[in-house]
Amino acid sequence: MDPKSKKEEKAGLVADARESLQLRAGQHIELHSYRDATNVNYQRMCLDSEESAGVPPKELRSAARSLINALELRSVYMSRIGTHFPTTTRNFVDGKYPDELRKQKMKSKKTSDTMYPREVSVEHWGAPLQQTYEQQFQLRRANGIVEVTQKDGDGWRIAPALEEFYLSRDQFYADYTMVNDLLADGPLKTFCFKRLSLLNSRFSTHVLLNEELENEEQRNISHRDFYNVRKVDNHIHAASSMNHKHLLRFMKKKIRTDANVVVMKDKSGKEVTLSELFGQINVRPYDLSVDMLDVNADKDTFQRFDRFNSKYNPIGRNELREIFIKTDNYMGGKYFAELMLEVFSDLEESKYQQMEPRLSIYGRATDEWHKLANWAVKNNVRSPNARWLIQVPRLFDIYCTKGILANFDEFLNNLFMPLFEVTNNPNSDPQLHEFLLQVSGFDSVDDESKTESEDLTKDSPKPADYTSKKNPSYAYYMYYMYANLAVLNAFRRLRGLNAFALRPHCGEAGAVSHLSIGFLTSESIAHGIKLVNAPALHYLYYLAQIGIAMSPMSNNNLFLTYERNPMPVYLKQGLNVSLSTDDPLQFHLTKEPLMEEYSIARQLWKLTFCDMCELAKNSILQSGFEDDLKMRWLGPGFKEEGVLGNDIACSNVPDVRVSFRHETLVNELINLYKAKMLPK
Amino acid sequence: MDPKSKKEEKAGLVADARESLQLRAGQHIELHSYRDATNVNYQRMCLDSEESAGVPPKELRSAARSLINALELRSVYMSRIGTHFPTTTRNFVDGKYPDELRKQKMKSKKTSDTMYPREVSVEHWGAPLQQTYEQQFQLRRANGIVEVTQKDGDGWRIAPALEEFYLSRDQFYADYTMVNDLLADGPLKTFCFKRLSLLNSRFSTHVLLNEELENEEQRNISHRDFYNVRKVDNHIHAASSMNHKHLLRFMKKKIRTDANVVVMKDKSGKEVTLSELFGQINVRPYDLSVDMLDVNADKDTFQRFDRFNSKYNPIGRNELREIFIKTDNYMGGKYFAELMLEVFSDLEESKYQQMEPRLSIYGRATDEWHKLANWAVKNNVRSPNARWLIQVPRLFDIYCTKGILANFDEFLNNLFMPLFEVTNNPNSDPQLHEFLLQVSGFDSVDDESKTESEDLTKDSPKPADYTSKKNPSYAYYMYYMYANLAVLNAFRRLRGLNAFALRPHCGEAGAVSHLSIGFLTSESIAHGIKLVNAPALHYLYYLAQIGIAMSPMSNNNLFLTYERNPMPVYLKQGLNVSLSTDDPLQFHLTKEPLMEEYSIARQLWKLTFCDMCELAKNSILQSGFEDDLKMRWLGPGFKEEGVLGNDIACSNVPDVRVSFRHETLVNELINLYKAKMLPK
């Protein structure tokens, strides 16, 4: 049977089903489900008036209002920081939908991009600096946020163009509290839980009915398959981006070639060569094995983040970590640069794999940025297949205890002031300027499961007064990151420069309130496995299509075994999830860690190539690669809604799947906006 | 703390434990557990008089007798076919143990090989043929078994040197029935189930107490780690030994370079070129994708072996299977030869990976062997990292239905007569002679889950009378394979040639009685997942340390999901299990299928590198690689019992683990032989 007649037959089946519905009920039943105008043919599941989801009207209305408020709030937050909010949901929030839904176009490949361009194309790297700008600003610190000021009469005030991007901590606290309240709202939880269950069974039904159709669409697309769709490893730490065998090989090579190179100074200030160091450790290069290296996570790391962290020390030696996988050491991070270039070279060879490795900025000193940029630019550590993210470990308490920092304001100053300065005047640090063009976002990292002494409150100390040796809460850290980045991004746009997405680790462990923070502040998050404990947020992450870069193999070694990982459930429900490796050094065995991650997921959760390509597509959308690249990888119309935005010849995701996802999302939102209008 | 003092401390702990036992009980308790003389220090678990395992003495005695009978039977069967039976168990069967146990040597590396040399060293490949032998034999068929006869007076009778290797079907039937009876013996099942549970908890305790010691042993061994221990893929089909991406790449290349090469003749006898063929299929080379190829197993193959088999047809086209992954086609299997050489080249590059790929002999025609050997020798398809196994599909019913074969005797004749002939006179087919030097064994393959019309009975037709279009049972096939191979092996040894192991697919699906057959006839088996349904056999497979090459990823796609796979349980209990890929074409995604298999198992079942190295060591022991290679890979004393046979510098398996395994096995056997002596 040729594909066309099969599709027609399918369409026929749908028509039959409808008729039989009418016959059985003895009257016409209005099918409430939205069907998009592009008319992809497949068998749809229609429910007769499903809006109530078995919830009393009053509770329904209240739940809908709460959810819509939250979506509106996120929309504001995302506008402020200048990151993506999905068009479909935005159109509902902005009041265009559901009324204008029927006006949706037929499928035609045309872009209609209205987003802020966050990025500057990769071609600009290394371009000569712009001359000094006409418009001059002065920078000052106020309560942990950098203020960009302009001359106004005799004094300086916040530049009018940037004013709207400032967010007070009190406002943030109010919004945070509002979202947190949703976590405790019983009827809302019930409603969201039911909707999520329905999403689940909708997907199961869809697959039962249309799997063959999806497979066929994939088979009929020439050339494209899972291997040659782009896949981005959205969450990977640079220092652990090579697998343990790779690190071992590299170390052995260095001991051979660089035996007499001075690699560090010991505590007494004496220079130590590589061979002397290994002499101290009492290991000959030939002897080295991955067992000795002992960086791969084992049974003992489960629920032991502390042990996991110490796995970063090869042979349990901090010196080796320092020498081989740090950017700032006696050798100026030479070895780490070489290692990264090897990782990048493997990546470029694989052609269809990209990554977003994290480099650390600790906020301990003002010159960290300069040194890091210097490392990257001097060693030319970059790749067309990679974009940097900056990870900021939440380790203020340690620096404070050690006397390195006096208060939290210093931490923030070290973190953000250099960025504002170089944005104000790129010539002040040309290397940092250039490096930042290759940075697409910020990550916030640490063990979330550590108990937090005190959450953010109205009375939390101001940064300059935060001198406690207790670590600030996740919320406290994240407010200051978000608030500074919102202004910084606006400032950089003003300067014609790229802006940064906030993409923290969130919901890996610890309190679910972290996920409230993520919901307000973050373009996407890493992990999110704790969402299952907060149905309201879980549903909101779905509605707002917040990216979740999941790393089940990492979870399996640290916080959650494979069989309990919610990844397959999220995928079924239609959350915007992707697969990433987190730490190949600690977890993966093969030379293709990302493929290994996909392979295990495929085996365990019986993912089809359609599912796998959907994950890969999500990973591109979540990533910080430039729009011109995304166009090349997903088709020029990739920002359009639903099937309009899908080009199966690029993504290998069937239109049937995309249409199903889009219609399902639209239906959820229609239900919500209808329910909001229910009489009190 | 240095390792030594740690070990001493451990030893001290054991001593303490003993003392406290004495103190608490107020009297000396004899610790019944065997402790080997090599005195590896670790913390042992001792039970006070454990022999009864909670079973009444009478049942215990009867269970022990049944099990020992079965072991003795296997010992006879293994001697007859000339394959491995583990020394420890053999020493019990032969009556040397437990009495001589205490005479065991201290650890010193010295071999004491008394096995038949099954193999001729790889260096002999391609050596000039021996001249015709002095001793002359004539071959004849009798009831499906080839008889090797010598002149005796006027007539010919079976050569006296070979007489003892003949096994009558009636005898086999009696033995088979005896083993099958064990499956139904209630008290025996209980006893075995309890012993297996105890093995389980023994291992858990061992790991709890000694894990750190094992890790330390591994870390202290220089150079050696999981990556550079040898791993053999014991079970892989040649036709699916490349992954789907590899096959795709190969096909694309061929269409580019060989467009006008004639690759087949169509039904009308017209020659068809590669480009014409793809023209018929209506696919341009650029268009080809793995989706289109559609050879990777998906959700639809679960419990559907038929669908799985059809996955061997790229793009659903049998012609493509014929052209690309068959040895016997219009082009003389040229493409398949090239593909295999690519697979071998990857293998050799990986250096530490070996494989035992299966090639098919169907038994449809007398010249199959000649053609296959011709293919292998002419194209020089061989590798130091690979040894062939011959797989015989159980498809007699199909050939019979199609009229290709008239009766089962013809099938057996096609299968075995050429082997006897070339053994009798290598010059009769020099290529086959040479090819057989690279073959290490036979596999029997097909869907075990197909219902069997009738099991082997005394009244089953003789092969010449077997003209039914119903397929003979597993037992029927296996008896004739075993009986012929037993004689063939003895004959080949007589000629100074290598012999073959019988290593069938067994216990993947279908009746557990297949596992009885495996127990009697086979050196090792592939799959064995059904053992969990037959505690007596399960325990016997443990006691006889029968190799089980397991492929959980294959099971996951066909018969048993990962979470239910018994592999981790078998490993804990100490069965001789290894990991293999079965069909990378259908299952695996990465370029390193065997590593992918290990990686998933490690993640899911939290295997340590000690477990992984134990699996790798098992895979070498199970394999058909020559003893000189095994010595190189495992140390010269590898055939010794327990730690005497372990060289951690080669195997990376800690002595602690090996000692634990050995002592546990010895204890089980001691218990059994003691129980046998219990008064009636």
mmCIF file of C-alpha atoms in Angstrom, chain A residues 120 130-139 148-150 162 419-426 433 437 488-498:
data_model
loop_
_atom_site.group_PDB
_atom_site.id
_atom_site.type_symbol
_atom_site.label_atom_id
_atom_site.label_comp_id
_atom_site.label_asym_id
_atom_site.label_seq_id
_atom_site.Cartn_x
_atom_site.Cartn_y
_atom_site.Cartn_z
ATOM 1 C CA VAL A 120 25.885 37.367 17.761
ATOM 2 C CA GLN A 130 34.096 48.224 17.913
ATOM 3 C CA GLN A 131 35.417 51.612 18.720
ATOM 4 C CA THR A 132 34.437 53.262 21.942
ATOM 5 C CA TYR A 133 30.733 53.893 22.076
ATOM 6 C CA GLU A 134 29.266 57.348 21.836
ATOM 7 C CA GLN A 135 26.946 56.791 24.757
ATOM 8 C CA GLN A 136 28.840 56.644 28.044
ATOM 9 C CA PHE A 137 27.755 54.917 31.228
ATOM 10 C CA GLN A 138 29.096 54.681 34.703
ATOM 11 C CA LEU A 139 28.752 51.601 36.799
ATOM 12 C CA VAL A 148 24.314 51.236 34.838
ATOM 13 C CA THR A 149 23.982 54.980 35.161
ATOM 14 C CA GLN A 150 23.904 57.938 32.813
ATOM 15 C CA LEU A 162 17.577 49.966 31.257
ATOM 16 C CA LEU A 419 31.060 41.710 32.742
ATOM 17 C CA PHE A 420 29.444 45.102 32.993
ATOM 18 C CA GLU A 421 32.773 46.832 32.588
ATOM 19 C CA VAL A 422 33.727 44.980 29.450
ATOM 20 C CA THR A 423 30.247 45.564 28.067
ATOM 21 C CA ASN A 424 30.608 49.237 28.784
ATOM 22 C CA ASN A 425 34.032 49.358 27.224
ATOM 23 C CA PRO A 426 35.174 46.278 25.292
ATOM 24 C CA HIS A 433 35.137 40.715 25.249
ATOM 25 C CA LEU A 437 30.948 36.214 22.436
ATOM 26 C CA LEU A 488 23.481 42.871 31.882
ATOM 27 C CA ASN A 489 21.570 41.350 28.979
ATOM 28 C CA ALA A 490 19.645 44.533 28.335
ATOM 29 C CA PHE A 491 22.888 46.475 28.507
ATOM 30 C CA ARG A 492 24.592 44.123 26.082
ATOM 31 C CA ARG A 493 21.714 44.308 23.636
ATOM 32 C CA LEU A 494 22.035 48.078 23.812
ATOM 33 C CA ARG A 495 25.688 47.620 22.843
ATOM 34 C CA GLY A 496 24.815 45.221 20.050
ATOM 35 C CA LEU A 497 26.351 42.317 21.927
ATOM 36 C CA ASN A 498 25.140 38.819 22.715
#
